[in-house]
Short mmCIF file of C-alpha atoms in Angstrom, two decimals:
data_model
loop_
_atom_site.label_atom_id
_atom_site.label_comp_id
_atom_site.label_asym_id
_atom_site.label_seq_id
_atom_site.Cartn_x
_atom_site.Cartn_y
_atom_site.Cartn_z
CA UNK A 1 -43.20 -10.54 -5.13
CA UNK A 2 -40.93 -11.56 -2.00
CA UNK A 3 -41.94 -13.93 0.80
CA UNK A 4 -40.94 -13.47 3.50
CA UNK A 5 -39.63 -10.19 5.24
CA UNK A 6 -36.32 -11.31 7.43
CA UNK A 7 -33.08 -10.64 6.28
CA UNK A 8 -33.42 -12.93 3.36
CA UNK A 9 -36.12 -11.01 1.93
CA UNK A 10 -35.37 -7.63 2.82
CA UNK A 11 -31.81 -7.81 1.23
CA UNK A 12 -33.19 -9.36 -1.80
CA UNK A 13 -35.99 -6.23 -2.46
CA UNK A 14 -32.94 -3.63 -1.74
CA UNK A 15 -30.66 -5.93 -4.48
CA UNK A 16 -33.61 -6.36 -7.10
CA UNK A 17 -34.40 -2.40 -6.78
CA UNK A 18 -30.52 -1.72 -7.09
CA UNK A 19 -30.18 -3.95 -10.54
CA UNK A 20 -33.73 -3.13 -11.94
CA UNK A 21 -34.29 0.44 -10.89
CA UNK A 22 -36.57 2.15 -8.86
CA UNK A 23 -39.30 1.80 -10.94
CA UNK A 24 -39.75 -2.32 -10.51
CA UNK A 25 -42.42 -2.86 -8.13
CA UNK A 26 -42.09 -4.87 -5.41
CA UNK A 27 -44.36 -6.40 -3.18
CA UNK A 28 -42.95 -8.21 0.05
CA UNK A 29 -45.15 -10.57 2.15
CA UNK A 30 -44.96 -11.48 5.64
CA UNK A 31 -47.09 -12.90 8.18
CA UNK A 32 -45.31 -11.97 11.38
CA UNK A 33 -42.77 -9.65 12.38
CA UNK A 34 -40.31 -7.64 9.66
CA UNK A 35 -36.85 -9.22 10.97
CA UNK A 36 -38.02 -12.82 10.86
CA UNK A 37 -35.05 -13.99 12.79
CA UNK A 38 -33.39 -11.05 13.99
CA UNK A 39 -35.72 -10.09 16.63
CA UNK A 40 -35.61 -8.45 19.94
CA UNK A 41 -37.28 -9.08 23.48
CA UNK A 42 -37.84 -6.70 26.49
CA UNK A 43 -36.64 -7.40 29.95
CA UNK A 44 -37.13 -4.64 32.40
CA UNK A 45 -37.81 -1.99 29.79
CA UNK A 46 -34.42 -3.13 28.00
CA UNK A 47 -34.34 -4.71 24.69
CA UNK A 48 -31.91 -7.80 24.07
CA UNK A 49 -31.59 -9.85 20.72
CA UNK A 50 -33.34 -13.13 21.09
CA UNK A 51 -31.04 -14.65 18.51
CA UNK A 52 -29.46 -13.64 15.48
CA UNK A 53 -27.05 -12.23 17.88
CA UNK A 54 -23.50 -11.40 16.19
CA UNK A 55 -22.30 -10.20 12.68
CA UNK A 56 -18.70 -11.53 11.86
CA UNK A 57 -16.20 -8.30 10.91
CA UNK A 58 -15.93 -9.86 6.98
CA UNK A 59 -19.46 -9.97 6.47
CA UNK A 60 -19.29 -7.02 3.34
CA UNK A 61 -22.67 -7.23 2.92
CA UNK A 62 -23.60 -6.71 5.95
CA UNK A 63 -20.93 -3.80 6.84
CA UNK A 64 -22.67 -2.43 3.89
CA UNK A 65 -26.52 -2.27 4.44
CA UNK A 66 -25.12 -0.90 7.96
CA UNK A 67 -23.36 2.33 6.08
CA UNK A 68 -26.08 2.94 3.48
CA UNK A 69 -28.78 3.09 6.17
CA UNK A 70 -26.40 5.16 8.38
CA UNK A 71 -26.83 2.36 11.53
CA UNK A 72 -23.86 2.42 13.84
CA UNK A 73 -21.73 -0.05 15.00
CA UNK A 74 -23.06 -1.42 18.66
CA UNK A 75 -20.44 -0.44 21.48
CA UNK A 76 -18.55 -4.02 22.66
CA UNK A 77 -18.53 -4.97 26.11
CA UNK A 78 -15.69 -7.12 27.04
CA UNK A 79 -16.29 -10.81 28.49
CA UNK A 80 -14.48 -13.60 28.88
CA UNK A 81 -15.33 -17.27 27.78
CA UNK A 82 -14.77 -20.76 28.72
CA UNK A 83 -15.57 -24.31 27.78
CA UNK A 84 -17.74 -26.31 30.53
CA UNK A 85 -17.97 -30.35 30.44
CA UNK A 86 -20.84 -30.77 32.56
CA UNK A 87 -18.02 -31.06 35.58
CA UNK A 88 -15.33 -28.73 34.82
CA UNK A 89 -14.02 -25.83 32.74
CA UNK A 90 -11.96 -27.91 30.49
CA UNK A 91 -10.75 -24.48 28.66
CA UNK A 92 -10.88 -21.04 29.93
CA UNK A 93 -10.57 -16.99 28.13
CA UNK A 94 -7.75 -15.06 30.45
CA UNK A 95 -7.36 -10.89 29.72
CA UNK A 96 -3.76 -12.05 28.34
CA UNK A 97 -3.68 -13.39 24.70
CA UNK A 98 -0.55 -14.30 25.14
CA UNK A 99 -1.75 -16.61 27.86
CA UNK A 100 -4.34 -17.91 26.06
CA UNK A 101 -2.12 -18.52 23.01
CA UNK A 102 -0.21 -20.17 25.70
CA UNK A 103 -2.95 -22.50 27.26
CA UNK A 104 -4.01 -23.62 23.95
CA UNK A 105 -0.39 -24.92 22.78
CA UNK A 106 -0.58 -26.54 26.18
CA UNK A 107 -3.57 -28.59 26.26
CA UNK A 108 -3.72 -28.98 22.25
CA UNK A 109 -0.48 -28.57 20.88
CA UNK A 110 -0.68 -27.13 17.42
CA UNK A 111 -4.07 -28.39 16.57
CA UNK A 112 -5.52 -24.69 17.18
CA UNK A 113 -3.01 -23.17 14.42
CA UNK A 114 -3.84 -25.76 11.86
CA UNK A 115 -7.66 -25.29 12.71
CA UNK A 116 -7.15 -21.40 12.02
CA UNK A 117 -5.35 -22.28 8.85
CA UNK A 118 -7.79 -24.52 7.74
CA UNK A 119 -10.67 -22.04 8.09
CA UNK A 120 -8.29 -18.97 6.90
CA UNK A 121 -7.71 -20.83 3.76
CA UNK A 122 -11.84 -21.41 3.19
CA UNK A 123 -12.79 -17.97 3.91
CA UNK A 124 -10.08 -16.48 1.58
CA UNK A 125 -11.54 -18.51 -1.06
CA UNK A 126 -15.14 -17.48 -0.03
CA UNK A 127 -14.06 -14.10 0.06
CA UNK A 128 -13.69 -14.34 -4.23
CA UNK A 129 -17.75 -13.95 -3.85
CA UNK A 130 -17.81 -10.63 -3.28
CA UNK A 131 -15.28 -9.84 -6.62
CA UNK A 132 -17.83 -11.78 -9.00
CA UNK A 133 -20.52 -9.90 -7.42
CA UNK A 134 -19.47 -6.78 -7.96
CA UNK A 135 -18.96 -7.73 -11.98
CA UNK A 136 -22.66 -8.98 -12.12
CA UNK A 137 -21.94 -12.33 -11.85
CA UNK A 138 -24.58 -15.03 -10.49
CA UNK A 139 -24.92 -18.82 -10.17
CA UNK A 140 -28.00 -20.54 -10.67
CA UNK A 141 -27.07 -23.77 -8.62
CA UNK A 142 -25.84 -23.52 -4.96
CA UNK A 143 -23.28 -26.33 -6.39
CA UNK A 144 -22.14 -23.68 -8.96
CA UNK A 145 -21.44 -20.99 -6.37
CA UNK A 146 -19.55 -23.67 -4.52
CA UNK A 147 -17.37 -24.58 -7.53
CA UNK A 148 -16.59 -21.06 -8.99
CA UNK A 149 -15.63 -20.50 -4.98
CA UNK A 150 -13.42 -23.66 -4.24
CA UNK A 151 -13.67 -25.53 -6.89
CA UNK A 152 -14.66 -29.78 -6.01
CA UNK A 153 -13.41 -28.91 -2.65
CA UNK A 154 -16.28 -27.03 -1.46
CA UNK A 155 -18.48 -29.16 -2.77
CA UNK A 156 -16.77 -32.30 -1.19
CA UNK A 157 -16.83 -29.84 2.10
CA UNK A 158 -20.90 -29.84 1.93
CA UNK A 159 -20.81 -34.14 2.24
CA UNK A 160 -18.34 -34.69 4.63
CA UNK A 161 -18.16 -33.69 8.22
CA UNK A 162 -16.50 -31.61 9.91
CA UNK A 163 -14.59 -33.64 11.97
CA UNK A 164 -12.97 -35.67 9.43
CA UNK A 165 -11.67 -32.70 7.84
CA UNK A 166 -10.31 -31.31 10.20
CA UNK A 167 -8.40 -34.79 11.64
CA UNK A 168 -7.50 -35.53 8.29
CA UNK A 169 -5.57 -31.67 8.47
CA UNK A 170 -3.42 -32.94 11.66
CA UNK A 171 -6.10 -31.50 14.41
CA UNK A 172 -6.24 -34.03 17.22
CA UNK A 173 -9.82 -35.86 18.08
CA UNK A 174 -9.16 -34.35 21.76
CA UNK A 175 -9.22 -30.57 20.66
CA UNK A 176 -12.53 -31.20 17.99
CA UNK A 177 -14.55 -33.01 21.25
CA UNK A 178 -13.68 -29.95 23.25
CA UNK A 179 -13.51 -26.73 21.23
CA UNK A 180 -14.75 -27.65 18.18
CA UNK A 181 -18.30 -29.17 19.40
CA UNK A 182 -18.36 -26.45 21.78
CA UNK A 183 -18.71 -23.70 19.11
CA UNK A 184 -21.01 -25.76 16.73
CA UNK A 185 -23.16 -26.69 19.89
CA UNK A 186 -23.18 -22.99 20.64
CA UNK A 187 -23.94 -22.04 16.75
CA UNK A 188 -26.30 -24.86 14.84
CA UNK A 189 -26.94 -26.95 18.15
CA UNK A 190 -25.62 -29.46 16.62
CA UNK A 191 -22.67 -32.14 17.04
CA UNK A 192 -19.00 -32.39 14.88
CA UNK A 193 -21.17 -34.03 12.01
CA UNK A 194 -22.04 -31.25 10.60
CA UNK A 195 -20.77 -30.70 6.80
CA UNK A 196 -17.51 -28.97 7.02
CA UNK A 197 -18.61 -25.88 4.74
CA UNK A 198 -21.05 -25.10 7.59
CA UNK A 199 -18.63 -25.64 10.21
CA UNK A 200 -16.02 -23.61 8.76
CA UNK A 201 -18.58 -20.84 8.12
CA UNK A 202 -19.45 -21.29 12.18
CA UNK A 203 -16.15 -21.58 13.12
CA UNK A 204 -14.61 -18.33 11.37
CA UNK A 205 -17.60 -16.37 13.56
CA UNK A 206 -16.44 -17.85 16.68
CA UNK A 207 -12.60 -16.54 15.74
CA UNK A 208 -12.63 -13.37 14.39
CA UNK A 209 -13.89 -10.37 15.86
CA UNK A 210 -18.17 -10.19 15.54
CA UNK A 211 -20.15 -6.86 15.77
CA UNK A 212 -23.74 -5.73 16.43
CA UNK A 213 -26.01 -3.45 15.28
CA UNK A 214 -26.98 -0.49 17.77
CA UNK A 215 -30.29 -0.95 18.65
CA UNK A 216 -31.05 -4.20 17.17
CA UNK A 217 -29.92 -6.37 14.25
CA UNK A 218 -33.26 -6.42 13.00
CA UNK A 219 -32.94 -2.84 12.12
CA UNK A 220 -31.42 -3.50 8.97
CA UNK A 221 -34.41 -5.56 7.48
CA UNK A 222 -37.06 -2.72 8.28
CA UNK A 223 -34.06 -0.15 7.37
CA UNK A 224 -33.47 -1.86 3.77
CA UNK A 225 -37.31 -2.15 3.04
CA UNK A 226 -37.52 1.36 4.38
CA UNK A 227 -35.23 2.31 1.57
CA UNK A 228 -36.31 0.52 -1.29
CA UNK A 229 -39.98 1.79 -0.55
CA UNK A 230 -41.40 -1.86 -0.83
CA UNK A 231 -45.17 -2.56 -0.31
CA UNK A 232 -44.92 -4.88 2.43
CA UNK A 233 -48.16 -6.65 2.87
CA UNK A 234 -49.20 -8.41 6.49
CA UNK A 235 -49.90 -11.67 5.14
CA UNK A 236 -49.27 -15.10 4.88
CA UNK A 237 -48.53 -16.79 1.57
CA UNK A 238 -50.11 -19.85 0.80
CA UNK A 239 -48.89 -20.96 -2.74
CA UNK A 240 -48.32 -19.96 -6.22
CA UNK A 241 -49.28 -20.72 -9.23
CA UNK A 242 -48.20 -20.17 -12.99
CA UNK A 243 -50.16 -18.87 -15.55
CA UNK A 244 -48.70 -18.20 -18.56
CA UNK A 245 -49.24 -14.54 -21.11
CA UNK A 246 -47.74 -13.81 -24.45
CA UNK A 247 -45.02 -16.70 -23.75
CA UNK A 248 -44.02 -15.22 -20.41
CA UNK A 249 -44.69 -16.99 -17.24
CA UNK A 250 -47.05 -15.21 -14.77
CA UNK A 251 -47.35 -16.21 -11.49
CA UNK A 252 -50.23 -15.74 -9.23
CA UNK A 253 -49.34 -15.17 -5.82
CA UNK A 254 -52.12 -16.67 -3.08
CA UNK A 255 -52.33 -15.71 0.51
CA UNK A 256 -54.29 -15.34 3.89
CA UNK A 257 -54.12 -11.96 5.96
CA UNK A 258 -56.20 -10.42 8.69
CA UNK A 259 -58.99 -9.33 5.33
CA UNK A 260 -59.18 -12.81 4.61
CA UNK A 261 -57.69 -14.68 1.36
CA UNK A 262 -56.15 -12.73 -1.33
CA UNK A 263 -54.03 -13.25 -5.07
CA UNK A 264 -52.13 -11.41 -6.57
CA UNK A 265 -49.72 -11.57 -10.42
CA UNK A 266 -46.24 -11.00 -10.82
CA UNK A 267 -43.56 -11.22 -12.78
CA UNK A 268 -40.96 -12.57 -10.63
CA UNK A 269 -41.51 -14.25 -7.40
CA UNK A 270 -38.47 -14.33 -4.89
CA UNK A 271 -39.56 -17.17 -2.01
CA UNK A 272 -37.00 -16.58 1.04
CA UNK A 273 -39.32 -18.59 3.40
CA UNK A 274 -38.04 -22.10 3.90
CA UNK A 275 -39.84 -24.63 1.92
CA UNK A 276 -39.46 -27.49 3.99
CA UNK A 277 -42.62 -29.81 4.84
CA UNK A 278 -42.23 -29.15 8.52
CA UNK A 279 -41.69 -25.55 8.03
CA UNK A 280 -44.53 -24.49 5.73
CA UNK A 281 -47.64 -25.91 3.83
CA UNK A 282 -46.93 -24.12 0.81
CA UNK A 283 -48.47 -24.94 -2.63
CA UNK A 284 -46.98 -25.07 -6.31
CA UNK A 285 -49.81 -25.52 -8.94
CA UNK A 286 -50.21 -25.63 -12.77
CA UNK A 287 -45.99 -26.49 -12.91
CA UNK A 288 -45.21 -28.76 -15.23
CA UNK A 289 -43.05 -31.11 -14.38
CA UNK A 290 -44.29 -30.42 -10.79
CA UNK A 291 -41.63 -28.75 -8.14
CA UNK A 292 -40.36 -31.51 -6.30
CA UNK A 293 -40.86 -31.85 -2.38
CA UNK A 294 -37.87 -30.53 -0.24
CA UNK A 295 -36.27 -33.06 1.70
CA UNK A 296 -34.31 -32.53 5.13
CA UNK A 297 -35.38 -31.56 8.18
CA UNK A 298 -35.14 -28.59 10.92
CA UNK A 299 -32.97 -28.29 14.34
CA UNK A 300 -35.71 -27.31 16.66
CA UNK A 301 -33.95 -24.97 19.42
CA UNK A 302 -35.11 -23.32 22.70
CA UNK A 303 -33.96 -19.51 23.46
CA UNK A 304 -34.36 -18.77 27.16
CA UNK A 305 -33.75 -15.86 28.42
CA UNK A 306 -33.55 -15.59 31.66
CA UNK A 307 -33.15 -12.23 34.27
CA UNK A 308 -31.48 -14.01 37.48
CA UNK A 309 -28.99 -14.82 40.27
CA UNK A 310 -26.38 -17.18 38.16
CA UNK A 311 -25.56 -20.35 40.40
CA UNK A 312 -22.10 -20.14 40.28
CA UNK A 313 -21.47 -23.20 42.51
CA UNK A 314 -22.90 -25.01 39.72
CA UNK A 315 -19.80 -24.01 37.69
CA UNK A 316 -17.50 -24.79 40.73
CA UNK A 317 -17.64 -21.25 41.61
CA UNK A 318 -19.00 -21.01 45.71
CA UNK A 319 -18.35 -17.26 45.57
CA UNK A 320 -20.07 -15.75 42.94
CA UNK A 321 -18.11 -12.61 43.04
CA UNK A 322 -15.28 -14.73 41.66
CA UNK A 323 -17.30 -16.21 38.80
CA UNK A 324 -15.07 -14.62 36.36
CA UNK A 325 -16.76 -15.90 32.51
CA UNK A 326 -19.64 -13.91 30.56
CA UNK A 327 -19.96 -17.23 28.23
CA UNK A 328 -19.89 -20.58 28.77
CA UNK A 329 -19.86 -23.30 25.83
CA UNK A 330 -20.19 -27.06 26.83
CA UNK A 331 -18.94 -30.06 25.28
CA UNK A 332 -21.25 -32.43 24.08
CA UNK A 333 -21.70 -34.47 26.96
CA UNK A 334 -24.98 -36.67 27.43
CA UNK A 335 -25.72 -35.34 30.87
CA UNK A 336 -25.74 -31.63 29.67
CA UNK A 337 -29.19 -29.78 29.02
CA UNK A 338 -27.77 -26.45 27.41
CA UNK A 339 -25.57 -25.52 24.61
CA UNK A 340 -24.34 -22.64 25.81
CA UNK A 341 -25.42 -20.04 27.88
CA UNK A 342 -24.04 -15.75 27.53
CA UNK A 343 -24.44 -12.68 29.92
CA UNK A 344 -26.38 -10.57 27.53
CA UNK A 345 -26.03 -7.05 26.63
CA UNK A 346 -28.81 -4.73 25.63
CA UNK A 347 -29.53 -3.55 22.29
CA UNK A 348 -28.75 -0.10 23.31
CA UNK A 349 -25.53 0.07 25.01
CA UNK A 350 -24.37 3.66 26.76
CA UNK A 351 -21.37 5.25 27.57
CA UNK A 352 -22.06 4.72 30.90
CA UNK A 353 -23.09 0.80 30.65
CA UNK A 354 -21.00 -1.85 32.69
CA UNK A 355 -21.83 -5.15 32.63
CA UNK A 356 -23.42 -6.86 35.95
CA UNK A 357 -20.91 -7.79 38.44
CA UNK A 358 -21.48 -12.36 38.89
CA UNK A 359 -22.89 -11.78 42.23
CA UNK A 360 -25.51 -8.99 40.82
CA UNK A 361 -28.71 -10.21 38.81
CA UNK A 362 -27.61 -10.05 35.61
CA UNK A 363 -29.85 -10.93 32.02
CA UNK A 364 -29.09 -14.36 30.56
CA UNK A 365 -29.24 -16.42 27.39
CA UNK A 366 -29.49 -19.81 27.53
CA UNK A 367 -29.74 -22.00 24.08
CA UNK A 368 -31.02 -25.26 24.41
CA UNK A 369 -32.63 -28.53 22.35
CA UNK A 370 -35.40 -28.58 24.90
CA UNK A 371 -37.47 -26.23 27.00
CA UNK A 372 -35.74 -25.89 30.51
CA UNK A 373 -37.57 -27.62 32.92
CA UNK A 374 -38.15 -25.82 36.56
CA UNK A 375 -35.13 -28.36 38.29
CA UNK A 376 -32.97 -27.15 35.55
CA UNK A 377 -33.52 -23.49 35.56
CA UNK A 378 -32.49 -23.75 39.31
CA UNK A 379 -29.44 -25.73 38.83
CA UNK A 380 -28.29 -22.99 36.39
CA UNK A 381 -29.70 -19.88 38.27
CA UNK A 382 -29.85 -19.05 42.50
CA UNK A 383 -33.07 -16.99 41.68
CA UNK A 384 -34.83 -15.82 39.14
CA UNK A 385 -37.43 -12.40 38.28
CA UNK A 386 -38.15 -13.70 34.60
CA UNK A 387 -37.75 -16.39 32.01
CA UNK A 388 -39.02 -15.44 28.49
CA UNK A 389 -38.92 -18.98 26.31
CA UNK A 390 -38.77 -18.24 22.18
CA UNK A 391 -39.04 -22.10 20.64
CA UNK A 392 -38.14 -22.02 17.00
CA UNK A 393 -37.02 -24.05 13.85
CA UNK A 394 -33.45 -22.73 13.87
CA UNK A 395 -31.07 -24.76 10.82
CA UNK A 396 -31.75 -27.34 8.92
CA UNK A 397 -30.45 -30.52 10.51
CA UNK A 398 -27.20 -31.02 8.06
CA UNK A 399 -27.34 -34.58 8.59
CA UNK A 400 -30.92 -34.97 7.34
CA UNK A 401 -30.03 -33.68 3.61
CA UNK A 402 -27.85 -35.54 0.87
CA UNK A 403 -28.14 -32.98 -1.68
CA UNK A 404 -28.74 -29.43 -1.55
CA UNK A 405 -32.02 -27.66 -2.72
CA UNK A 406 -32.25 -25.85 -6.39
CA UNK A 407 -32.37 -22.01 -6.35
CA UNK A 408 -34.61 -21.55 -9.81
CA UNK A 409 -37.59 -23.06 -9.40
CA UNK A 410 -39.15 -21.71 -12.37
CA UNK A 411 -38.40 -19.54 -14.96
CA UNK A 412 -38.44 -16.28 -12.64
CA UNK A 413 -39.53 -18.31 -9.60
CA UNK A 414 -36.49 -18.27 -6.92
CA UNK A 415 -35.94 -20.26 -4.20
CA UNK A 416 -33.80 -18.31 -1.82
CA UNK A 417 -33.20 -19.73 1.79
CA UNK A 418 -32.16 -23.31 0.33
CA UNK A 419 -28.47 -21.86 0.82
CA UNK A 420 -28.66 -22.13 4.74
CA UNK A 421 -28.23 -26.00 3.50
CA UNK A 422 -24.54 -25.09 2.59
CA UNK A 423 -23.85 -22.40 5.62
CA UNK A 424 -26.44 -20.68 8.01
CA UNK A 425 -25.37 -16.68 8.91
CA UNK A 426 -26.93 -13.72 8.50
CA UNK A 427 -23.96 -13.33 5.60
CA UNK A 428 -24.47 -16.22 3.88
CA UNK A 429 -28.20 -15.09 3.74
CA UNK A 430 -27.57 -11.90 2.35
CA UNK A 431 -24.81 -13.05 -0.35
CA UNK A 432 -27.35 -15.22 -1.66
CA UNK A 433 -29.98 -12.37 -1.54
CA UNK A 434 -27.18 -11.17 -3.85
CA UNK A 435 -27.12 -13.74 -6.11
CA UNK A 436 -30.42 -14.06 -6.74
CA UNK A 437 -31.14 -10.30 -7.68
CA UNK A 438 -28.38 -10.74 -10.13
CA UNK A 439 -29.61 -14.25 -11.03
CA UNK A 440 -33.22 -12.65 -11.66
CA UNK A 441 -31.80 -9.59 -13.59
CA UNK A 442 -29.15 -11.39 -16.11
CA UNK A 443 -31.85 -13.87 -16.89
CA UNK A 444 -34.58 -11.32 -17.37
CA UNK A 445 -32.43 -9.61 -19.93
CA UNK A 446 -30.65 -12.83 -21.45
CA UNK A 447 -27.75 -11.88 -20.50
CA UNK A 448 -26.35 -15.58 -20.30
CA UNK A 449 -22.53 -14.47 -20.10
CA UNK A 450 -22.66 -13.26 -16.75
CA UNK A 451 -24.66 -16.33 -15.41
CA UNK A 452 -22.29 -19.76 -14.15
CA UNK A 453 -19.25 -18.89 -15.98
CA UNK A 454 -16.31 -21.45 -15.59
CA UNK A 455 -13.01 -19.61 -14.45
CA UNK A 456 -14.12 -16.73 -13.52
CA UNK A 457 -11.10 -15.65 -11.19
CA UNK A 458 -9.42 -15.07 -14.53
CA UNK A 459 -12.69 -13.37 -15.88
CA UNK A 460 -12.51 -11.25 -13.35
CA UNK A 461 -8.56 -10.26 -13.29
CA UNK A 462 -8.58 -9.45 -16.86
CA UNK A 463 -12.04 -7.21 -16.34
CA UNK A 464 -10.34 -4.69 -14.26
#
């Protein structure tokens, strides 16, 4: 069984097919939409991702599911970004790299080169994931994965901010205030104290190039379960408990649907729902010792999107023909009631598509901690046709967690979404999804060699 049909759950059925064979049954539960996440809104007969937005070009999982299910690439519409203070742009995107190389030396001096090396250096390590993958390798601890990654580095990197790594590498406190809580305002809606594994993770998205999926992101999820012929059942799960049959753990699956309440055995339960208190009132019974409460907490975080007249004098912009930015970040700044805001393309992009001159109604996406109020919505937009408000539980809060949550449960119980406690992306998701599935297989057939293995960069090298 998998709970939980988002990305998480989808790319963990298409993984446990792929290592056990199509004859493993699988049954995937979900009480709401297949996408969780990843889902899609309508403005004027157009769809637009709600959130879940962007794909960053190294995500190999992702370019992968993309290929296999023969999705396309969406097309890119250019737009420039800036930095806003609450008063003034305190960083603006030109057409010229060169001048925006240029700008950045100017106001920051090299703190933007060591920030680049910094998270270079990270994601080459990261990177290594994909080569122990490949071999069959999993890690049963998120603190394992970290170590056979970066070693006590990455570990380090999921206690300590941010911001002191990245003064203690020579960036000055002037360029993390500006750019650097601008992104991670814009990604986790949260400040510089977030661990620096996450902000790494969040920063290498906001550098290198992202991509799209044509027609929705959330096309992979159905596409994946799709392909791996799941059972996906319209419910919600309630709990599970173990029973135990000829020595093996069995584990009765209990849920609520439109029928009623329902059970159901398995094997193997994959649980990619989050387990947190706040998030779910789900049940363990019959364990022995008992599974432990998750601690930590969620961000809560407002998508608005809104199809208006952008008020461009807000932005110091009294012509809005001249407005010239299709994203604006802000700094955190107490005054400020938005994280960032983006002029927002359609799912389904044309040959023919341009994007909305500044003085033309245009479709907006504003991210926020709290529902816009009426006053605000008018400070940001001249007029407005629609505002469609999605309120969700986005990331965990990364200051509210000490330690990070266990990945086996059980025996063949798996936890799966505790890894948004190191990193939150749709990548990180699905390399986990990864892990598990191999996790689930090697331990299934005792296979104990492929399973936490110390050195495994050498493993690997003298494999091929």
């Amino acid at each position: 069984a998998v709970v939980g049909a988002g990305l998480g759950g989808s790319a963990v059925a298409y993984f446990l097919q792929q290592h056990f064979g199509p004859q493993v049954q699988l049954d995937v539960y979900e009480a709401a939409a297949v996408g969780g996440r990843l889902a899609t809104l309508t403005v004027n007969k157009q769809q637009y991702e709600s959130r879940g937005a962007s794909i960053h070009a190294l995500s190999l999982h992702m370019q992968d599911f993309v290929k296999i299910l023969g999705l396309k690439h969406r097309r890119e519409v250019a737009g420039k970004s800036a930095i806003f203070s609450g008063e003034h742009f305190v960083l603006e995107e030109t057409d010229w790299y060169l001048l925006n190389l240029f700008r950045l030396w100017w106001h920051y001096g090299i703190s933007f080169l060591r920030l680049q090396m910094w998270v270079e250096e990270v994601m080459e390590k990261f990177m290594r994931i994909y080569k122990y993958q490949a071999h069959g390798y999993a890690f049963s601890s998120l603190e394992e994965l970290l170590r056979s990654l970066g070693g006590d580095a990455f570990i380090n990197m999921t206690q300590r901010s941010v911001a002191e790594s990245l003064l203690e590498v020579g960036v000055t406190q002037r360029f993390v205030d500006d750019v650097i809580a601008a992104v991670l305002r814009s990604s986790y809606g949260q400040s510089v104290l977030v661990p620096a594994f996450a902000g790494a993770m969040s920063l290498a998205g906001a550098q290198g190039s992202t991509w799209a999926v044509e027609g929705g992101n959330k096309l992979v999820c159905s596409g994946l379960l799709k392909l791996t012929k799941a059972n996906v059942i319209a419910a919600r799960v309630t709990g599970v408990s173990l029973h135990s049959s000829e020595g093996r753990a069995l584990y009765q699956v209990h849920y609520e649907g439109s029928e009623g309440q329902g059970s159901a055995f398995y094997d193997m339960v994959v649980v990619t729902t989050p387990l947190h208190p706040s998030r779910s009132n789900f049940t363990f019974e019959n364990f022995e010792p008992p599974i432990a409460d998750f601690p930590g907490a969620f961000q809560p975080s407002v998508t608005s999107v809104v199809h208006g007249y952008l008020n461009s004098s807000y932005f110091g912009f009294p012509d809005p023909k001249l407005f010239p930015f299709a994203s604006i970040l802000t700094t955190d700044t107490p005054d400020l009631f938005f994280n960032a805001m983006d002029n927002i393309c359609p799912v389904n992009i044309s040959a023919a598509f341009r994007r909305k001159q500044p003085q033309e109604a245009a479709v907006w996406r504003v991210l926020s901690q709290q529902p816009l109020d009426k006053q605000q919505l008018k400070t940001l937009f001249r007029s407005y046709y629609s505002v469609q408000v999605t309120e969700w539980q986005s990331y965990p809060r990364y200051d509210a967690a000490k330690s990070l949550p266990p990945i086996v449960l059980h025996e063949n119980l798996f936890y799966l979404s505790g890894v948004e406690w190191v990193a939150s992306s749709m990548e990180m998701i699905a390399v986990a999804a990864k892990n598990v599935a191999l996790l689930a297989y090697n331990r299934w057939h005792q296979d104990l060699e492929k399973i936490d293995q110390k050195d495994l960069m050498h493993k690997v090298k003298t494999e091929l």
